[in-house]
XYZ file of C-alpha atoms in Angstrom:
658
model
C 132.450 76.139 83.738
C 134.277 78.111 86.409
C 134.084 81.885 86.211
C 137.130 84.092 86.887
C 137.410 84.516 90.638
C 138.644 88.107 90.580
C 138.768 88.603 94.342
C 140.335 85.228 95.020
C 143.090 84.867 92.445
C 146.325 83.411 93.725
C 149.835 84.293 92.843
C 152.735 82.036 93.724
C 154.916 83.756 96.296
C 158.642 83.507 96.747
C 160.002 80.008 96.319
C 160.014 78.125 99.593
C 163.134 76.392 100.840
C 160.929 73.388 101.507
C 160.210 71.556 98.256
C 157.161 69.910 99.840
C 155.123 73.094 99.959
C 153.992 76.045 97.872
C 152.887 79.475 99.065
C 150.036 81.693 97.862
C 148.631 85.096 98.721
C 145.792 87.289 97.532
C 146.364 88.560 94.015
C 145.866 92.200 95.048
C 148.747 91.990 97.536
C 151.987 92.585 95.710
C 155.267 91.072 96.808
C 156.627 92.933 99.794
C 153.243 94.459 100.643
C 152.260 94.044 104.283
C 149.251 91.872 105.028
C 146.319 93.993 106.188
C 144.366 93.871 109.407
C 142.833 97.322 109.908
C 139.587 98.075 108.040
C 139.518 101.232 105.936
C 137.470 103.152 108.486
C 136.574 102.595 112.090
C 139.580 102.100 114.357
C 141.921 99.391 115.596
C 139.689 97.595 118.124
C 136.103 96.389 118.205
C 135.426 98.982 120.907
C 136.470 101.828 118.606
C 134.497 100.408 115.684
C 131.271 99.713 117.570
C 131.411 103.038 119.420
C 131.974 104.870 116.163
C 128.927 103.149 114.654
C 126.896 104.332 117.662
C 128.104 107.882 117.078
C 127.436 107.733 113.329
C 124.018 106.048 113.553
C 122.723 106.817 117.072
C 119.046 106.390 116.181
C 119.464 103.266 114.050
C 118.065 100.003 115.373
C 120.912 98.037 116.922
C 119.762 95.011 118.954
C 116.263 93.562 118.778
C 114.364 90.798 120.578
C 110.894 89.307 120.218
C 108.082 90.384 122.530
C 104.749 88.859 121.624
C 104.462 89.054 117.851
C 106.889 91.896 117.184
C 110.532 92.899 117.537
C 111.458 95.456 120.193
C 114.656 97.392 119.544
C 117.481 99.148 121.335
C 118.999 101.908 119.210
C 122.767 102.226 118.855
C 122.734 105.140 121.282
C 120.792 103.105 123.842
C 122.958 100.025 123.351
C 126.203 101.948 123.871
C 124.806 103.622 126.982
C 123.696 100.256 128.409
C 127.067 98.654 127.681
C 128.860 101.534 129.403
C 126.572 101.221 132.429
C 127.408 97.525 132.708
C 131.118 98.304 132.461
C 130.896 100.937 135.194
C 128.984 98.593 137.496
C 131.441 95.753 136.991
C 134.324 98.088 137.797
C 132.839 99.738 140.873
C 131.589 96.428 142.307
C 134.972 94.792 141.690
C 133.380 91.775 140.038
C 136.118 91.008 137.500
C 139.312 89.750 139.185
C 142.578 89.203 137.349
C 143.414 85.663 136.263
C 147.072 85.024 135.490
C 148.607 82.577 133.059
C 152.395 82.706 133.024
C 153.256 86.381 132.532
C 149.869 87.480 131.165
C 146.844 88.729 133.099
C 143.212 88.396 131.989
C 139.864 89.754 133.174
C 137.404 86.965 132.339
C 133.628 87.068 132.044
C 131.795 83.882 131.090
C 128.630 84.187 128.994
C 126.378 81.131 129.096
C 123.168 81.863 127.235
C 121.264 81.623 124.008
C 121.652 84.607 121.681
C 119.957 87.744 122.994
C 120.747 91.483 123.270
C 122.177 91.110 126.791
C 124.792 88.668 125.458
C 126.179 91.282 123.080
C 125.861 94.140 125.572
C 127.939 92.311 128.189
C 130.507 91.596 125.491
C 130.537 95.290 124.514
C 130.901 96.315 128.160
C 134.007 94.162 128.601
C 135.824 96.094 125.859
C 135.845 99.210 128.031
C 138.418 97.840 130.484
C 140.340 95.330 128.349
C 138.135 92.466 129.495
C 137.909 89.061 127.854
C 134.701 87.107 127.310
C 134.590 83.330 127.585
C 131.490 82.236 125.640
C 130.003 78.894 126.691
C 127.747 76.975 124.314
C 124.346 76.580 125.924
C 124.328 73.066 124.418
C 127.617 72.017 126.025
C 127.658 68.662 127.744
C 128.198 68.660 131.483
C 131.797 67.445 131.336
C 132.867 69.989 128.707
C 131.066 72.841 130.469
C 132.807 72.100 133.761
C 136.141 71.835 131.989
C 135.768 75.247 130.302
C 134.765 76.974 133.549
C 137.476 75.370 135.670
C 140.159 75.709 132.997
C 139.674 79.488 132.791
C 138.952 79.810 136.533
C 135.746 81.703 135.825
C 134.513 83.496 138.922
C 131.652 85.316 137.175
C 129.226 84.177 134.488
C 126.351 86.037 132.819
C 123.568 83.637 131.890
C 119.916 83.054 131.028
C 117.366 81.161 133.126
C 117.975 77.527 132.078
C 121.744 78.008 132.252
C 121.435 79.559 135.722
C 119.868 76.391 137.106
C 122.481 74.201 135.438
C 125.320 76.238 136.969
C 123.824 75.932 140.446
C 123.404 72.179 140.016
C 127.029 71.701 138.956
C 128.247 73.946 141.761
C 126.226 71.969 144.293
C 127.837 68.751 143.027
C 131.278 70.281 143.460
C 132.050 70.025 139.743
C 132.791 73.744 139.325
C 134.866 75.354 142.038
C 135.682 78.920 141.021
C 132.226 80.473 140.491
C 131.252 83.241 142.956
C 129.075 85.623 140.911
C 126.249 85.174 138.411
C 124.650 87.946 136.376
C 121.124 86.681 135.701
C 119.451 87.838 132.496
C 116.082 86.407 133.575
C 114.033 86.394 136.762
C 115.273 84.007 139.463
C 112.892 82.115 141.735
C 113.130 82.500 145.500
C 114.111 78.833 145.727
C 117.011 79.258 143.284
C 118.077 82.466 145.011
C 118.180 80.654 148.345
C 120.189 77.798 146.867
C 122.688 80.264 145.390
C 123.043 81.915 148.784
C 123.717 78.546 150.420
C 126.422 77.903 147.822
C 127.880 81.366 148.488
C 127.216 82.440 144.925
C 126.157 86.069 144.704
C 123.386 86.706 142.176
C 123.237 90.056 140.363
C 120.101 90.716 138.336
C 121.020 92.145 134.935
C 118.677 95.122 135.188
C 120.076 95.945 138.634
C 123.606 95.907 137.232
C 122.584 98.415 134.551
C 120.913 100.663 137.151
C 124.004 100.591 139.376
C 126.123 101.633 136.427
C 123.793 104.515 135.613
C 124.495 105.976 139.041
C 128.259 106.005 138.403
C 129.943 108.897 136.609
C 131.576 108.379 133.224
C 134.940 109.485 134.610
C 135.693 105.928 135.671
C 135.732 104.852 132.031
C 138.301 107.514 131.227
C 140.608 106.404 134.015
C 140.971 102.766 132.985
C 142.965 101.069 130.262
C 140.789 100.394 127.253
C 141.419 97.499 124.935
C 144.269 97.595 122.419
C 144.661 95.639 119.156
C 146.645 92.937 120.985
C 144.149 92.676 123.863
C 142.500 89.258 124.105
C 138.876 89.807 123.084
C 137.659 86.279 123.718
C 138.607 82.713 124.426
C 136.487 80.562 122.133
C 136.402 76.893 122.979
C 136.398 74.244 120.286
C 133.792 71.494 120.461
C 136.134 69.048 122.208
C 135.432 66.218 119.778
C 138.876 64.658 120.149
C 139.197 65.233 123.886
C 138.890 68.200 126.202
C 137.780 71.460 124.507
C 140.617 73.786 123.517
C 140.358 77.505 124.297
C 141.392 79.612 121.301
C 142.878 82.969 122.309
C 141.578 85.628 119.896
C 142.584 89.284 120.039
C 140.847 92.399 118.752
C 143.435 92.408 115.983
C 142.358 88.912 114.949
C 138.730 90.030 114.614
C 139.633 93.229 112.800
C 141.690 91.255 110.312
C 138.584 89.223 109.483
C 136.492 92.401 109.180
C 139.163 93.800 106.885
C 138.837 90.704 104.709
C 135.072 91.067 104.465
C 135.488 94.697 103.472
C 138.073 93.829 100.835
C 135.775 91.206 99.350
C 133.034 93.826 99.103
C 130.492 91.954 101.177
C 127.407 94.137 100.561
C 126.518 95.034 104.155
C 125.765 98.545 105.446
C 123.893 100.452 108.158
C 120.528 99.804 106.499
C 120.763 96.026 106.795
C 118.980 93.718 109.236
C 120.425 90.376 110.324
C 118.745 87.412 112.014
C 121.027 85.986 114.719
C 120.275 82.389 115.675
C 123.617 80.559 115.444
C 125.456 80.315 118.790
C 127.446 83.438 119.620
C 129.947 81.083 121.235
C 130.818 79.967 117.687
C 133.510 81.896 115.801
C 131.276 82.106 112.715
C 128.453 84.002 114.442
C 130.886 86.048 116.523
C 132.638 87.197 113.375
C 129.443 88.060 111.458
C 127.829 90.017 114.293
C 131.072 91.892 114.988
C 131.120 93.005 111.356
C 127.450 94.022 111.400
C 127.903 96.175 114.506
C 130.985 97.712 112.896
C 128.793 98.690 109.936
C 125.912 100.056 112.014
C 123.484 97.326 110.920
C 120.591 95.947 112.991
C 120.714 92.520 114.647
C 117.452 90.795 115.527
C 117.813 87.743 117.772
C 115.696 84.631 117.351
C 113.230 83.564 120.025
C 115.550 80.868 121.354
C 113.898 77.953 119.565
C 115.934 76.785 116.574
C 112.945 74.922 115.118
C 111.065 78.205 114.527
C 113.856 80.210 112.895
C 111.902 80.541 109.644
C 108.933 82.023 111.540
C 111.312 84.474 113.214
C 112.598 85.467 109.772
C 109.057 86.127 108.564
C 108.560 88.413 111.556
C 111.916 90.216 111.318
C 112.136 90.437 107.502
C 115.957 90.429 107.473
C 118.147 91.461 104.565
C 121.064 89.258 105.693
C 120.403 85.626 106.586
C 122.924 83.117 108.000
C 122.723 80.081 105.746
C 123.832 76.997 107.644
C 123.200 73.677 105.880
C 120.446 72.402 108.180
C 118.359 75.564 107.658
C 119.006 75.573 103.919
C 117.847 71.949 103.815
C 114.667 72.990 105.604
C 114.095 75.813 103.105
C 114.790 73.395 100.267
C 112.225 70.934 101.638
C 109.688 73.714 102.241
C 109.870 74.831 98.617
C 109.691 71.279 97.273
C 106.683 70.493 99.458
C 104.883 73.603 98.213
C 105.527 72.626 94.600
C 104.658 68.950 95.063
C 101.100 69.758 96.151
C 100.034 70.566 92.580
C 101.130 68.503 89.578
C 100.859 71.344 87.053
C 102.954 73.567 89.329
C 105.611 70.878 89.603
C 106.049 70.764 85.814
C 106.155 74.552 85.590
C 108.676 74.710 88.426
C 111.087 72.335 86.696
C 111.085 74.513 83.580
C 111.540 77.690 85.632
C 114.377 76.199 87.670
C 116.184 75.006 84.564
C 115.923 78.348 82.766
C 116.910 80.432 85.769
C 119.852 78.148 86.576
C 121.038 78.613 83.008
C 120.812 82.409 83.402
C 122.774 82.329 86.659
C 125.503 80.140 85.170
C 125.743 82.084 81.916
C 125.232 85.689 83.036
C 125.730 85.575 86.802
C 122.334 87.221 87.326
C 120.104 86.075 90.169
C 116.875 87.500 88.759
C 114.566 86.370 85.969
C 111.773 88.740 84.941
C 109.268 86.038 83.990
C 109.889 83.269 86.495
C 110.443 85.559 89.470
C 107.045 87.159 88.946
C 105.320 83.814 88.377
C 107.000 81.713 91.085
C 110.121 82.787 92.889
C 109.007 86.100 94.417
C 106.401 84.128 96.375
C 109.091 81.814 97.690
C 111.121 84.771 98.943
C 108.329 85.497 101.417
C 109.180 82.263 103.253
C 112.065 84.132 104.917
C 110.527 87.581 104.996
C 110.830 88.676 101.378
C 113.816 91.031 101.746
C 116.884 88.780 102.022
C 119.581 89.964 99.621
C 122.480 87.903 100.956
C 122.932 84.603 102.718
C 126.213 83.946 104.498
C 127.653 80.520 105.128
C 130.964 78.961 106.086
C 130.252 76.483 108.897
C 130.093 73.390 106.706
C 129.939 72.572 102.978
C 126.579 72.821 101.260
C 125.248 70.429 98.647
C 125.560 72.058 95.181
C 122.002 70.951 94.374
C 120.608 72.682 97.455
C 122.751 75.764 96.852
C 121.578 76.028 93.252
C 117.934 75.676 94.279
C 118.256 78.275 97.046
C 119.825 80.832 94.700
C 117.046 80.387 92.164
C 114.105 80.326 94.556
C 115.161 83.195 96.795
C 116.938 85.337 94.160
C 119.866 85.667 96.516
C 123.622 85.361 96.493
C 125.115 82.940 98.993
C 128.384 84.217 100.436
C 130.707 81.273 100.930
C 134.068 80.898 102.568
C 136.385 78.773 104.636
C 136.535 79.213 108.380
C 138.203 77.843 111.486
C 137.994 79.072 115.054
C 141.783 79.155 115.111
C 141.731 81.478 112.088
C 139.445 84.014 113.732
C 136.354 82.638 112.056
C 137.231 82.998 108.368
C 140.338 83.072 106.197
C 139.048 82.477 102.645
C 136.107 84.193 100.946
C 134.504 83.392 97.610
C 134.141 86.371 95.303
C 130.614 87.732 94.897
C 131.312 87.580 91.155
C 131.906 83.829 91.220
C 128.791 81.707 90.752
C 130.735 78.437 90.793
C 129.399 75.845 93.210
C 131.567 73.834 95.583
C 134.365 76.377 96.081
C 135.320 78.420 99.156
C 137.251 81.273 97.535
C 140.769 82.445 98.187
C 142.734 83.987 101.049
C 141.642 87.284 102.534
C 144.095 90.229 102.533
C 144.962 89.478 106.155
C 146.447 86.021 105.584
C 148.489 83.780 103.314
C 147.981 80.166 102.299
C 150.481 77.345 102.138
C 149.774 73.967 100.572
C 151.792 71.307 102.389
C 152.385 67.903 100.818
C 150.870 64.876 102.583
C 152.772 61.865 101.218
C 150.845 59.326 103.324
C 147.602 60.421 101.688
C 149.210 60.884 98.262
C 148.501 64.621 98.070
C 151.215 66.845 96.557
C 151.429 70.485 95.508
C 152.852 69.229 92.212
C 149.711 67.203 91.429
C 148.114 67.694 88.016
C 145.757 69.154 86.991
C 145.339 70.779 90.424
C 147.913 71.383 93.192
C 146.795 69.554 96.346
C 147.863 69.515 99.983
C 147.060 70.499 103.548
C 145.815 74.045 104.065
C 148.221 76.020 106.249
C 147.502 79.647 107.125
C 149.580 82.544 108.424
C 148.352 86.088 109.035
C 146.795 88.654 111.339
C 143.589 86.652 111.749
C 145.336 83.560 113.133
C 144.759 83.027 116.841
C 147.372 83.554 119.548
C 147.351 79.924 120.637
C 145.380 77.681 122.968
C 144.869 78.833 126.537
C 147.046 76.837 128.954
C 147.834 74.186 126.337
C 151.451 74.506 125.255
C 151.650 70.987 123.829
C 148.593 71.626 121.656
C 150.138 74.902 120.486
C 153.230 73.068 119.312
C 151.027 70.653 117.397
C 148.992 73.446 115.764
C 151.921 75.510 114.434
C 155.020 74.490 112.532
C 158.436 76.006 113.214
C 157.763 78.782 110.665
C 154.585 79.897 112.424
C 152.081 78.396 109.982
C 148.790 77.132 111.395
C 148.109 73.602 110.154
C 144.357 73.244 109.685
C 144.120 69.534 108.951
C 141.950 70.281 105.901
C 143.072 69.160 102.460
C 142.376 71.293 99.400
C 143.124 71.713 95.745
C 143.682 74.984 93.887
C 141.337 75.390 90.941
C 142.349 77.151 87.699
C 140.477 80.328 88.645
C 142.543 80.598 91.832
C 139.910 79.403 94.259
C 140.154 76.677 96.874
C 138.135 73.481 96.846
C 138.062 71.348 99.989
C 138.578 67.666 99.212
C 139.565 65.840 102.416
C 140.659 65.978 106.058
C 144.194 65.167 107.146
C 143.080 64.540 110.678
C 140.491 61.831 111.078
C 137.689 64.321 111.611
C 134.842 65.463 109.448
C 131.755 67.623 109.672
C 128.151 66.703 109.150
C 125.746 69.272 107.717
C 125.079 70.674 111.209
C 128.665 71.981 111.201
C 129.862 69.936 114.183
C 133.018 67.840 114.007
C 132.757 64.058 114.250
C 135.646 61.897 115.476
C 135.139 58.534 113.713
C 137.930 56.737 115.557
C 136.338 57.518 118.915
C 133.014 56.175 117.688
C 134.573 53.087 116.143
C 136.211 52.253 119.467
C 132.795 52.397 121.138
C 130.819 50.526 118.490
C 133.536 47.868 118.212
C 132.498 46.719 121.679
C 129.368 45.234 120.150
C 129.533 41.440 119.946
C 128.142 41.680 116.441
C 131.040 43.813 115.185
C 134.426 42.512 114.095
C 135.420 45.642 112.174
C 133.670 48.932 111.506
C 134.273 52.048 109.431
C 132.186 55.079 110.412
C 131.723 57.896 107.936
C 129.443 60.774 107.018
C 129.036 63.156 104.094
C 129.386 66.834 104.992
C 126.128 67.523 103.160
C 124.175 64.992 105.236
C 122.925 65.142 108.815
C 123.627 61.608 110.053
C 126.306 58.907 110.145
C 126.593 55.715 108.128
C 128.945 52.771 108.510
C 130.383 49.678 106.890
C 130.381 46.779 109.340
C 132.188 43.472 109.090
C 130.200 41.260 111.486
C 131.888 38.733 113.762
C 131.223 35.424 111.947
C 131.446 33.239 115.039
C 129.043 35.332 117.067
C 126.633 35.521 114.141
C 126.442 31.737 113.972
C 125.795 31.469 117.715
C 123.191 34.230 117.575
C 121.413 32.595 114.628
C 121.489 29.095 116.118
C 119.961 30.316 119.366
C 117.040 31.682 117.379
C 116.607 28.729 115.084
C 117.753 30.712 112.063
C 119.858 29.616 109.105
C 123.531 29.897 110.171
C 124.804 30.430 106.634
C 126.664 33.759 106.791
C 125.673 34.807 103.294
C 122.023 34.332 104.168
C 122.378 35.942 107.577
C 123.783 39.269 106.361
C 120.676 39.650 104.197
C 118.389 38.934 107.149
C 116.239 41.791 108.416
C 116.154 40.130 111.846
C 119.934 40.433 112.049
C 119.911 44.032 110.836
C 117.321 44.959 113.439
C 119.353 43.273 116.178
C 122.555 45.041 115.136
C 120.799 48.416 114.933
C 119.381 47.942 118.421
C 122.802 46.998 119.771
C 124.397 50.038 118.125
C 121.715 52.235 119.687
C 122.491 50.710 123.086
C 126.205 51.427 122.548
C 125.311 55.045 121.760
C 123.653 55.400 125.153
C 126.265 53.440 127.115
C 129.075 55.377 125.468
C 127.529 58.735 126.387
C 127.335 59.769 122.741
C 125.132 62.533 121.394
C 122.539 62.243 118.653
C 124.954 63.251 115.897
C 127.241 60.353 116.828
C 124.546 57.736 116.311
C 124.822 55.402 113.307
C 121.513 55.500 111.467
C 122.319 53.292 108.475
C 124.915 50.610 107.823
C 126.100 48.114 105.247
C 127.163 44.569 106.158
C 130.048 42.881 104.371
C 131.792 39.577 105.041
C 135.083 40.755 103.530
C 137.468 41.732 106.308
C 139.514 44.931 106.107
C 143.024 43.633 105.403
C 146.508 44.455 104.217
C 145.788 42.442 101.094
C 142.801 44.527 100.011
C 144.643 47.741 100.811
C 142.491 48.860 103.733
C 144.938 48.149 106.575
C 148.531 49.202 107.202
C 151.163 46.614 108.193
C 150.496 47.657 111.790
C 146.808 46.793 111.216
C 145.573 50.399 111.237
C 142.724 51.404 108.957
C 143.802 53.459 105.933
C 140.899 55.856 106.100
C 141.320 57.707 102.828
C 141.366 54.416 100.911
C 138.351 53.140 102.820
C 136.473 56.320 101.892
C 137.199 55.755 98.210
C 136.469 52.029 98.361
C 133.137 52.393 100.149
C 131.967 55.623 98.514
C 129.400 53.879 96.253
C 128.004 52.048 99.287
C 127.678 55.277 101.273
C 125.990 57.010 98.356
C 123.488 54.162 98.165
C 122.837 54.282 101.914
C 122.147 58.016 101.742
C 119.735 57.645 98.825
C 117.740 54.737 100.295
């Protein structure tokens, strides 16, 4: 039973002229009331907010990193001072040139590194003179990395050791042409320094930059133009699944609108909290969360750089706020189950405890249970340090079963929402009072929601019992557009200024949104990365074994599955050459054939330059062709994906449970 979603109730807005859409806004925003973007306290830019936190909590821990077996901290006072020193050095050395696009000028700084204090400090420094950071995923493929650097004409990049060597290699190959300066976070070998000199790339050691800034008077910071609400804070690149990455232009106002939404939804974060940062800061999700934490004066402890040891880092840091992406939640889920499975009597006890506590959560909304917490669950909390009070998610949907288990075992609320890079990182937030699983909340005070009919997919805002349609968003959090991509901008926005997300949702009776589909042929796996099935199908279709293929993946799972219609003629030839029965019905049940197809698919993965997430790990063979007659193809012979998903859903469920 769904509980009243007080903070996410919808109210139908003025009637739209377009009968194919319906508009909603947050229930607390009355008609005619201006959408919000400025938090209650703190200022109108991230610079004002972070600086104010440093003034209010100068001796609080701000940014921490691991040295040996402990965290070493910079206080807020120290962090602000270091950021200002970096800003002064960048200004006096003239390292940030203007880059122009049409009538607008930018001061770009690339950051190419795993999460660490220096990442955030460089970002903070850029605020002081209206600079813009261009974060680069440290996991970016070579082609995408070169595109991002060349597209923004980056002349300076701050980076860690492994990224430093990669930049030099690409520069040497002539694949990046604008890079002249590198700020190195880590020590650089004499060999690498010599190579940089030969490439005419000037290397600035991070610590030297800070020291140079310390020697410069603070007057220089008073003489320059600081950032304004409309100043571009960052250009965040999308993953580039459907082509070249797109650079989303996000202003300080966009970020503040998101912070305003988190405040309005009473996210319980304050200056006493500690957060473990391990998700890429190049991702809008992590950028948004850490911006909010620094606004609040909270402490951020960065992981050691190895994603496989995040749980160990949590045990060392003992955070109160933990980012809950699906892959880590799955690991926690497995850890708990493995602990319980070791003793039969404990397994029986655990099932009773889980059932009773789940009932208490659903009935009373309480995350604690006096008996079972003391007997079992308090011990499980120690797995992530013992102090976590809130987990935050929003990258990808989480299995209700896993979510339920996590809440019970760790006595913690899981903050859920709906996010897109183009929407500043988040636009819907689930109320802390709502214990319902599978929902993403309602619009924040900074934005409105429109449900747009999708006739081709048979989704309409007039559907019963729940209105359904494409999620469209308008508000202060919505990005300014894609950098140097006018055609893409026209595709993203309609003529009324609404951002079309491509996600399909239904509105539940309690006023919360439930995601049900994708308009665009994209989906996410549990890692939170988009998958383009059509691109993969084009590659795997090159296999001689494959006549037709439908690639799919559940958002709660970490790998792809597929339905394959094998080429009957090739199968007969293949079988005859091996002295096997050429009967097709017998062949599709043959393990020899399955092994051969799997090997060929693996080869296509390598030849097609695909990553591990794009590899098909399980498949189902069928001799029935996709056709117009069975409703899976259009008259132009295109696959009707939403029908295929429904038709093959039982098969996919079976593949995932094998």
